[in-house]
Amino acid sequence: MNIGILGLGLIGGSLGLDLRSQGHYILGVSRRESTCQRAIALGCADESSVDISLLAKAEVVFICTPIGLIVPTLEQLIAHLPSNTVVTDVGSVKTPIVKAIAPLWDNFIGGHPMAGTADSGIEAAIPNLFEKNPYVLTPLPTTPPDAITIVEKIVYELGATLYHCSPEDHDKAVSWISHLPGMISSSLIAACMSETDTNVLQLAQKFASSGFRDTSRVGGGNPELKVMMARYNRQALLNSLQQYRHNLDELIHLIEHEDWAALEQQLQFTQKARPKFVD
Ligand code: NAP
């Protein structure tokens, strides 16, 4: 199948690597000529160009640009596509994107691979990024079944675990497990950096090990992506942050009142709950 990838960064480049290895012919389009050349050299695309009209030959196009550019890019793209081309995107927020694109392109289905690293750009592309990770599709009742089937087949080829839900439920769910952790992890780093005793701060930086590595990982990732999540999933993220502030206040209260039994009960509850989210 001819598959187009628009936006050759971490996600677009990684998709290109895996889909090429499945035998698909990958047409890559990105903003910078140097990225297009690197995409070919790294094996992320068979042909690559800054000219969006290259994608006229694609049967399916994955839009993998930063969130804020997905809709404007689709608007440019559709002038070059035959009406049967299936278009999907990988944006981390779904409601505003699906709402804006559905009236413009019938064969569109929103998507979100739940996989990433702290790096960005074409050099960050890695093979098997999506394998065994969730990949969410957010079709509408009006989405043509053939378009859904074609994208589902590609998702299975990536080795990902497929889920369907509405764009609105997707955005609320990812607010809890992706957008909220991004903000909490950033605040954790900021709180540690507020230590005014330089000796203590330096010691903390030297002592930081696996626990801090795990809890600060997403806070150390791509800032542009986190700003986009906050901008485009603002209400759900605010709800999650307000609930989180309430949970923090409860912890502070228990510790201030030296209520160790209640604190232990709370920590037992979270210890039991964690495996419901991740292994
Ligand atoms: P990224 O590494 O920064 O890649 C985005 C790429 O888009 C850039 O490398 C850039 O390539 C290209 N680009 C920028 N403007 C463009 C334009 N106007 N036309 C064509 N290409 C353009 O970001 P990413 O992490 O792959 O994220 C891409 C999308 O995936 C976002 O919508 C994000 O929400 C979603 N997503 C990200 C993650 C994650 O953890 N990172 C996970 C799931 C989904 P040039 O070098 O050519 O400028």
Short mmCIF file of N, CA and C and ligand atoms in Angstrom, two decimals, residues 6-13 29-36 50 52 63-70 73 76 89-94 97 111-125 129-130 178-179 222 224-225 228-229, ligand 1:
data_model
loop_
_atom_site.label_atom_id
_atom_site.label_comp_id
_atom_site.label_asym_id
_atom_site.label_seq_id
_atom_site.Cartn_x
_atom_site.Cartn_y
_atom_site.Cartn_z
N LEU A 6 2.83 12.75 6.91
CA LEU A 6 3.02 14.20 6.83
C LEU A 6 3.51 14.68 8.20
N GLY A 7 4.77 15.11 8.26
CA GLY A 7 5.37 15.49 9.55
C GLY A 7 6.30 14.38 10.01
N LEU A 8 7.57 14.51 9.60
CA LEU A 8 8.52 13.43 9.87
C LEU A 8 9.32 13.73 11.14
N GLY A 9 8.71 13.43 12.28
CA GLY A 9 9.39 13.61 13.57
C GLY A 9 9.44 12.28 14.30
N LEU A 10 9.38 12.33 15.63
CA LEU A 10 9.41 11.09 16.42
C LEU A 10 8.32 10.11 15.97
N ILE A 11 7.07 10.57 15.95
CA ILE A 11 5.97 9.65 15.65
C ILE A 11 5.93 9.33 14.15
N GLY A 12 5.98 10.36 13.29
CA GLY A 12 5.93 10.13 11.85
C GLY A 12 7.09 9.27 11.37
N GLY A 13 8.30 9.57 11.84
CA GLY A 13 9.48 8.81 11.43
C GLY A 13 9.40 7.36 11.91
N VAL A 29 6.41 13.56 3.83
CA VAL A 29 6.46 15.01 3.60
C VAL A 29 6.75 15.69 4.93
N SER A 30 7.69 16.63 4.91
CA SER A 30 7.96 17.39 6.12
C SER A 30 8.23 18.84 5.76
N ARG A 31 8.44 19.66 6.79
CA ARG A 31 8.60 21.11 6.56
C ARG A 31 9.99 21.42 6.00
N ARG A 32 11.01 20.74 6.54
CA ARG A 32 12.39 21.07 6.15
C ARG A 32 12.96 20.02 5.20
N GLU A 33 13.66 20.55 4.18
CA GLU A 33 14.30 19.67 3.20
C GLU A 33 15.29 18.72 3.89
N SER A 34 16.05 19.26 4.88
CA SER A 34 17.06 18.43 5.55
C SER A 34 16.40 17.23 6.25
N THR A 35 15.19 17.45 6.82
CA THR A 35 14.47 16.35 7.49
C THR A 35 14.07 15.29 6.46
N CYS A 36 13.62 15.76 5.29
CA CYS A 36 13.21 14.81 4.25
C CYS A 36 14.39 13.93 3.83
N VAL A 50 9.36 18.27 0.54
CA VAL A 50 8.66 19.33 1.29
C VAL A 50 7.37 19.71 0.56
N ILE A 52 3.79 19.03 -0.55
CA ILE A 52 2.67 18.22 -0.06
C ILE A 52 1.99 17.43 -1.19
N ILE A 63 -1.35 12.13 9.38
CA ILE A 63 -0.86 13.48 9.69
C ILE A 63 -0.18 13.43 11.06
N CYS A 64 1.13 13.73 11.07
CA CYS A 64 1.94 13.57 12.28
C CYS A 64 2.65 14.87 12.66
N THR A 65 2.04 16.00 12.33
CA THR A 65 2.62 17.30 12.68
C THR A 65 2.28 17.61 14.15
N PRO A 66 2.87 18.67 14.72
CA PRO A 66 2.41 19.12 16.05
C PRO A 66 0.90 19.39 16.02
N ILE A 67 0.23 19.22 17.19
CA ILE A 67 -1.23 19.27 17.26
C ILE A 67 -1.83 20.51 16.57
N GLY A 68 -1.26 21.67 16.87
CA GLY A 68 -1.83 22.92 16.35
C GLY A 68 -1.78 23.03 14.84
N LEU A 69 -0.97 22.19 14.19
CA LEU A 69 -0.84 22.28 12.73
C LEU A 69 -1.65 21.21 12.00
N ILE A 70 -2.31 20.31 12.75
CA ILE A 70 -2.99 19.19 12.09
C ILE A 70 -4.12 19.68 11.20
N THR A 73 -2.89 21.84 8.21
CA THR A 73 -2.18 20.98 7.25
C THR A 73 -3.18 20.16 6.43
N GLN A 76 -4.65 22.20 3.68
CA GLN A 76 -3.76 22.31 2.50
C GLN A 76 -3.76 21.00 1.72
N ASP A 89 -4.93 10.93 11.78
CA ASP A 89 -3.91 11.76 12.41
C ASP A 89 -3.44 11.03 13.68
N VAL A 90 -2.38 11.56 14.30
CA VAL A 90 -1.85 10.90 15.50
C VAL A 90 -1.88 11.85 16.70
N GLY A 91 -2.61 12.95 16.58
CA GLY A 91 -2.60 13.99 17.62
C GLY A 91 -3.01 13.47 18.99
N SER A 92 -2.39 14.01 20.02
CA SER A 92 -2.63 13.55 21.40
C SER A 92 -3.96 14.05 21.96
N VAL A 93 -4.63 14.95 21.24
CA VAL A 93 -5.95 15.43 21.63
C VAL A 93 -6.87 15.18 20.45
N LYS A 94 -8.12 14.77 20.70
CA LYS A 94 -8.96 14.35 19.58
C LYS A 94 -10.17 15.26 19.30
N ILE A 97 -9.81 18.35 16.94
CA ILE A 97 -9.30 17.93 15.62
C ILE A 97 -10.41 17.22 14.84
N GLY A 111 -6.99 9.35 15.31
CA GLY A 111 -6.22 8.29 15.95
C GLY A 111 -5.20 8.86 16.93
N HIS A 112 -4.78 8.01 17.86
CA HIS A 112 -3.75 8.42 18.82
C HIS A 112 -2.96 7.20 19.31
N PRO A 113 -1.71 7.06 18.81
CA PRO A 113 -0.88 5.98 19.35
C PRO A 113 -0.36 6.40 20.72
N MET A 114 -0.58 5.54 21.72
CA MET A 114 -0.15 5.90 23.08
C MET A 114 1.29 5.40 23.27
N ALA A 115 2.21 6.10 22.62
CA ALA A 115 3.62 5.70 22.72
C ALA A 115 4.47 6.93 22.45
N GLY A 116 5.61 7.00 23.07
CA GLY A 116 6.49 8.14 22.82
C GLY A 116 7.77 7.99 23.61
N THR A 117 8.67 8.95 23.40
CA THR A 117 9.89 9.02 24.21
C THR A 117 10.07 10.49 24.56
N ALA A 118 11.12 10.82 25.29
CA ALA A 118 11.32 12.22 25.67
C ALA A 118 11.92 13.02 24.51
N ASP A 119 12.27 12.35 23.41
CA ASP A 119 12.96 13.02 22.31
C ASP A 119 11.99 13.44 21.21
N SER A 120 12.46 14.30 20.33
CA SER A 120 11.60 14.73 19.21
C SER A 120 12.45 14.90 17.95
N GLY A 121 11.75 15.04 16.81
CA GLY A 121 12.43 15.22 15.53
C GLY A 121 12.76 13.89 14.88
N ILE A 122 13.18 13.95 13.62
CA ILE A 122 13.42 12.73 12.84
C ILE A 122 14.50 11.84 13.46
N GLU A 123 15.51 12.46 14.10
CA GLU A 123 16.59 11.64 14.69
C GLU A 123 16.07 10.78 15.84
N ALA A 124 14.90 11.15 16.40
CA ALA A 124 14.33 10.39 17.53
C ALA A 124 13.55 9.16 17.07
N ALA A 125 13.33 9.03 15.74
CA ALA A 125 12.51 7.91 15.24
C ALA A 125 13.17 6.58 15.60
N LEU A 129 8.15 1.27 18.03
CA LEU A 129 7.69 2.19 19.08
C LEU A 129 6.26 1.87 19.53
N PHE A 130 5.44 1.37 18.60
CA PHE A 130 4.00 1.21 18.89
C PHE A 130 3.64 -0.20 19.37
N SER A 178 -2.05 10.89 30.87
CA SER A 178 -0.96 11.42 30.05
C SER A 178 -0.74 12.92 30.29
N HIS A 179 -1.81 13.70 30.16
CA HIS A 179 -1.61 15.15 30.24
C HIS A 179 -1.37 15.61 31.70
N ASN A 222 9.36 16.87 25.65
CA ASN A 222 9.09 17.97 24.71
C ASN A 222 8.10 19.02 25.26
N GLU A 224 6.89 21.75 23.85
CA GLU A 224 5.91 22.18 22.84
C GLU A 224 4.68 21.26 22.89
N LEU A 225 4.95 19.96 23.04
CA LEU A 225 3.86 18.98 23.06
C LEU A 225 2.97 19.20 24.29
N MET A 228 0.73 22.19 23.86
CA MET A 228 -0.38 21.84 22.95
C MET A 228 -1.45 21.03 23.68
N MET A 229 -1.03 20.09 24.54
CA MET A 229 -2.00 19.29 25.30
C MET A 229 -2.85 20.20 26.18
P1 NAP B 1 8.07 15.95 16.59
O1 NAP B 1 9.08 14.90 16.88
O2 NAP B 1 8.38 17.37 16.90
O3 NAP B 1 7.66 15.80 15.06
C1 NAP B 1 6.82 16.68 14.39
C2 NAP B 1 7.45 16.94 13.04
O4 NAP B 1 6.53 17.68 12.24
C3 NAP B 1 8.69 17.82 13.14
O5 NAP B 1 9.85 17.00 13.18
C4 NAP B 1 8.64 18.71 11.90
O6 NAP B 1 9.61 18.32 10.95
C5 NAP B 1 7.28 18.40 11.28
N1 NAP B 1 6.57 19.61 10.94
C6 NAP B 1 6.41 20.72 11.69
N2 NAP B 1 5.68 21.60 11.02
C7 NAP B 1 5.33 21.03 9.85
C8 NAP B 1 4.58 21.44 8.73
N3 NAP B 1 4.01 22.64 8.70
N4 NAP B 1 4.45 20.59 7.69
C9 NAP B 1 5.02 19.37 7.72
N5 NAP B 1 5.76 18.92 8.75
C10 NAP B 1 5.91 19.76 9.80
O7 NAP B 1 6.70 15.63 17.36
P2 NAP B 1 6.06 14.21 17.71
O8 NAP B 1 6.38 13.91 19.12
O9 NAP B 1 6.38 13.25 16.62
O10 NAP B 1 4.53 14.61 17.68
C11 NAP B 1 3.82 14.65 16.45
C12 NAP B 1 2.36 14.39 16.72
O11 NAP B 1 2.24 13.14 17.41
C13 NAP B 1 1.69 15.44 17.62
O12 NAP B 1 0.43 15.77 17.10
C14 NAP B 1 1.56 14.73 18.96
O13 NAP B 1 0.40 15.16 19.67
C15 NAP B 1 1.44 13.29 18.55
N6 NAP B 1 1.91 12.31 19.55
C16 NAP B 1 3.10 12.51 20.19
C17 NAP B 1 3.54 11.58 21.13
C18 NAP B 1 4.83 11.76 21.90
O14 NAP B 1 4.97 11.19 22.98
N7 NAP B 1 5.79 12.50 21.39
C19 NAP B 1 2.78 10.42 21.36
C20 NAP B 1 1.61 10.22 20.63
C21 NAP B 1 1.19 11.19 19.73
P3 NAP B 1 10.72 19.28 10.33
O15 NAP B 1 11.98 18.72 10.85
O16 NAP B 1 10.51 19.08 8.85
O17 NAP B 1 10.46 20.69 10.78
#
